[in-house]
Amino acid sequence: MMTLRQSTKEQPLSQAEVLNYVKTHRSEVFEIAKVAIDVELTKAKGGELVETNVLARDGRKIEETKNTAKEGQAIDTRKCINGDKDQYAKKPEKVTKLYEIEGGRSYEDLAPGETVKAKTVGGEHRQAIVAAEDLYLDTTWGEVQFVAKGGLITISGEEAIGNNNPCDMVLVVDGKESTVVMTEPVYKQRKALEAQGARLTPAVEGFFAVAAEEDRKNPYLQNTQTRSNSQEM
């Protein structure tokens, strides 16, 4: 498996570097699909600190990015596998496309500061590569994002996005969507795809190899079956 160049917070990978890498290293690219998950949405008053603090695949608690919400933006709050909050700020014009608010309510009708339950809208497919080592990515919103080993970089349109907590993503292999989200142990993902008769590509096997190594270090996935199965990969 090839790797992206070594990066630091001071010298992060540029969007152009990552997009070019994905185009020129097709054997490392696999497909993922977004699926619906439960979240909380808060209509920002403006000025709220949105901290994306997540778990690396090996269980490290990491600060992915910090952002300040603008008035009217939606703050998406979801959970990591250890129960910690993971937050993102979304532009209001994207909310109707990306979320369904409980009770069929309209986002425009929410009061500033109001929090409601919602589901993400699934169905979007993206290209992805695994972070074979820890890396730093220059984002389109002006922050430097840390992506831990075993995490993903996904491509949405012409934007490269780091995903350390892909709890709303599943692998798409041989035209079949896995039934297990990508934050689950690798052995579960493999078994789900094999049960569907999917033929695993070298790129997916590459992801499994890196992710299994990190799963074995994760204290939140301490499970003898996780360890024994991942060691076989």
C-alpha positions as CSV (number, residue, x, y, z in Angstrom):
1,M,0.0,0.0,0.0
2,M,1.3,3.4,-1.0
3,T,0.9,6.3,1.5
4,L,0.4,10.0,1.2
5,R,3.4,12.1,2.1
6,Q,4.2,12.7,5.7
7,S,2.3,15.7,7.0
8,T,2.4,18.0,10.0
9,K,0.0,20.6,11.5
10,E,2.4,23.2,10.0
11,Q,2.6,21.5,6.7
12,P,-0.7,19.7,6.1
13,L,-1.8,17.9,3.0
14,S,-3.5,20.2,0.6
15,Q,-6.9,19.5,-1.0
16,A,-5.1,19.2,-4.4
17,E,-2.6,16.7,-3.1
18,V,-5.3,14.4,-1.8
19,L,-7.6,14.7,-4.8
20,N,-4.7,14.0,-7.1
21,Y,-3.6,11.0,-5.0
22,V,-7.1,9.5,-5.2
23,K,-7.1,9.9,-9.0
24,T,-3.7,8.4,-9.5
25,H,-3.9,5.5,-7.0
26,R,-7.1,3.9,-8.0
27,S,-6.1,0.5,-6.5
28,E,-6.4,2.0,-3.0
29,V,-9.8,3.6,-3.5
30,F,-13.0,2.0,-2.2
31,E,-16.6,3.1,-2.0
32,I,-18.7,4.0,1.0
33,A,-22.3,5.0,1.4
34,K,-23.9,7.3,4.0
35,V,-26.7,5.8,6.0
36,A,-29.3,7.3,8.3
37,I,-28.4,7.7,12.0
38,D,-30.0,9.6,15.0
39,V,-28.5,13.0,15.8
40,E,-29.5,16.2,17.6
41,L,-29.7,19.4,15.7
42,T,-29.3,22.8,17.3
43,K,-30.1,26.0,15.5
44,A,-27.2,28.2,16.3
45,K,-27.6,31.7,17.8
46,G,-24.2,32.5,16.5
47,G,-20.8,32.3,18.2
48,E,-21.2,28.8,19.7
49,L,-17.9,26.8,19.7
50,V,-18.3,23.6,17.7
51,E,-15.7,21.2,18.8
52,T,-15.2,18.0,16.8
53,N,-13.6,15.8,19.4
54,V,-13.7,12.2,18.4
55,L,-12.1,8.8,19.0
56,A,-9.3,7.6,16.8
57,R,-9.8,4.0,15.7
58,D,-7.3,2.9,18.3
59,G,-9.3,4.7,21.1
60,R,-7.2,7.9,21.3
61,K,-9.3,10.9,22.1
62,I,-8.5,13.5,19.5
63,E,-9.4,17.1,18.6
64,E,-10.3,16.9,15.0
65,T,-11.2,20.6,14.4
66,K,-12.7,23.6,16.1
67,N,-15.2,25.9,14.5
68,T,-17.4,28.9,15.5
69,A,-21.0,28.5,14.4
70,K,-22.6,31.4,12.5
71,E,-26.1,32.5,13.2
72,G,-28.6,30.1,11.7
73,Q,-26.2,27.3,11.1
74,A,-27.2,23.8,12.3
75,I,-25.0,22.2,14.9
76,D,-25.1,18.4,14.5
77,T,-24.3,16.5,17.7
78,R,-23.8,12.7,17.5
79,K,-22.0,10.1,19.6
80,C,-18.7,8.4,19.4
81,I,-18.4,4.7,20.4
82,N,-17.5,5.7,23.9
83,G,-20.5,8.0,24.3
84,D,-18.6,11.3,23.8
85,K,-20.2,14.0,21.7
86,D,-19.0,14.6,18.2
87,Q,-20.2,17.9,16.6
88,Y,-20.3,19.5,13.2
89,A,-21.6,22.9,11.9
90,K,-23.7,22.7,8.8
91,K,-24.9,25.5,6.5
92,P,-28.7,26.1,6.9
93,E,-29.3,25.6,3.2
94,K,-27.9,22.0,3.5
95,V,-30.2,21.0,6.4
96,T,-33.2,20.1,4.3
97,K,-31.1,17.9,2.1
98,L,-29.1,16.2,4.9
99,Y,-31.6,15.8,7.8
100,E,-35.2,14.8,8.6
101,I,-36.4,16.5,11.8
102,E,-38.5,14.5,14.2
103,G,-42.2,15.3,13.8
104,G,-41.8,16.6,10.3
105,R,-40.8,20.1,11.5
106,S,-39.1,22.6,9.3
107,Y,-35.6,23.9,10.2
108,E,-36.7,27.4,9.3
109,D,-39.4,27.2,12.1
110,L,-36.9,26.4,14.9
111,A,-36.0,29.2,17.3
112,P,-32.4,30.2,17.7
113,G,-30.8,27.9,20.3
114,E,-33.5,25.3,20.0
115,T,-32.4,21.6,19.9
116,V,-34.4,18.9,18.2
117,K,-34.0,15.2,17.4
118,A,-33.3,14.3,13.8
119,K,-32.1,11.6,11.4
120,T,-29.5,12.1,8.8
121,V,-30.5,11.3,5.2
122,G,-28.6,8.4,3.8
123,G,-27.9,7.4,0.2
124,E,-24.9,9.5,-0.7
125,H,-22.0,7.4,-2.1
126,R,-18.4,8.6,-1.9
127,Q,-14.9,7.4,-2.8
128,A,-12.6,6.8,0.1
129,I,-9.1,5.8,1.1
130,V,-7.8,4.7,4.5
131,A,-5.3,6.8,6.4
132,A,-2.4,4.4,6.6
133,E,-0.7,6.7,9.1
134,D,-1.7,9.7,11.2
135,L,-2.0,12.8,8.9
136,Y,-3.1,16.4,8.8
137,L,-5.4,17.8,6.1
138,D,-6.0,21.4,5.0
139,T,-9.8,21.6,4.9
140,T,-12.0,23.7,2.6
141,W,-13.4,25.6,5.6
142,G,-10.0,26.9,6.6
143,E,-9.0,24.6,9.5
144,V,-6.3,21.9,9.7
145,Q,-7.9,18.6,10.4
146,F,-6.2,15.7,12.1
147,V,-7.0,12.2,10.6
148,A,-5.8,9.3,12.7
149,K,-4.4,6.0,11.4
150,G,-7.3,3.8,10.5
151,G,-9.6,6.8,9.8
152,L,-10.9,7.7,6.3
153,I,-10.5,10.5,3.8
154,T,-13.6,10.6,1.7
155,I,-14.3,12.6,-1.5
156,S,-17.5,14.5,-1.8
157,G,-17.6,16.2,-5.2
158,E,-14.2,17.9,-5.4
159,E,-13.7,18.1,-1.6
160,A,-11.5,15.8,0.5
161,I,-12.9,15.3,4.1
162,G,-11.3,13.5,7.0
163,N,-13.6,11.1,8.9
164,N,-12.3,9.8,12.2
165,N,-15.8,8.8,13.4
166,P,-17.5,7.3,10.3
167,C,-20.5,6.1,12.3
168,D,-22.9,7.0,9.4
169,M,-20.9,5.2,6.7
170,V,-20.9,1.6,5.4
171,L,-18.7,-0.1,2.9
172,V,-20.0,-0.7,-0.6
173,V,-18.4,-3.8,-2.1
174,D,-19.3,-5.6,-5.3
175,G,-22.4,-3.4,-5.5
176,K,-23.6,-4.4,-2.1
177,E,-23.9,-2.1,0.9
178,S,-22.6,-3.6,4.2
179,T,-25.2,-3.8,7.0
180,V,-22.5,-2.8,9.6
181,V,-21.3,0.8,10.1
182,M,-17.5,1.5,9.8
183,T,-17.0,2.3,13.4
184,E,-17.8,-1.3,14.3
185,P,-14.9,-3.8,14.6
186,V,-13.5,-5.0,11.3
187,Y,-14.4,-8.6,11.8
188,K,-18.1,-7.6,11.9
189,Q,-17.8,-5.7,8.7
190,R,-16.0,-8.5,7.0
191,K,-18.6,-11.1,8.1
192,A,-21.5,-8.9,7.0
193,L,-20.0,-8.6,3.5
194,E,-19.1,-12.2,3.2
195,A,-22.6,-13.2,4.2
196,Q,-23.8,-11.1,1.3
197,G,-21.5,-12.8,-1.1
198,A,-19.5,-9.7,-1.8
199,R,-16.0,-10.1,-3.4
200,L,-13.6,-8.0,-1.4
201,T,-11.3,-5.8,-3.4
202,P,-7.6,-5.2,-2.6
203,A,-8.5,-1.7,-1.5
204,V,-11.1,-3.0,1.0
205,E,-8.6,-5.6,2.2
206,G,-6.1,-2.8,2.7
207,F,-8.6,-0.8,4.8
208,F,-9.3,-4.0,6.8
209,A,-5.6,-4.6,7.5
210,V,-5.0,-1.0,8.8
211,A,-8.3,-0.9,10.8
212,A,-7.8,-4.3,12.4
213,E,-4.4,-3.2,13.7
214,E,-6.0,-0.2,15.3
215,D,-9.0,-2.1,16.6
216,R,-6.7,-4.3,18.6
217,K,-5.4,-1.2,20.5
218,N,-8.9,0.2,21.2
219,P,-10.0,-0.1,24.9
220,Y,-13.6,0.6,23.9
221,L,-13.6,-2.5,21.7
222,Q,-12.1,-4.9,24.2
223,N,-13.6,-8.1,23.1
224,T,-11.9,-11.5,22.7
225,Q,-13.7,-12.1,19.5
226,T,-12.6,-8.8,18.1
227,R,-9.0,-9.6,18.9
228,S,-9.0,-13.1,17.7
229,N,-10.8,-12.3,14.4
230,S,-8.8,-9.2,13.7
231,Q,-5.5,-11.0,14.2
232,E,-6.4,-13.4,11.4
233,M,-6.7,-10.5,8.9
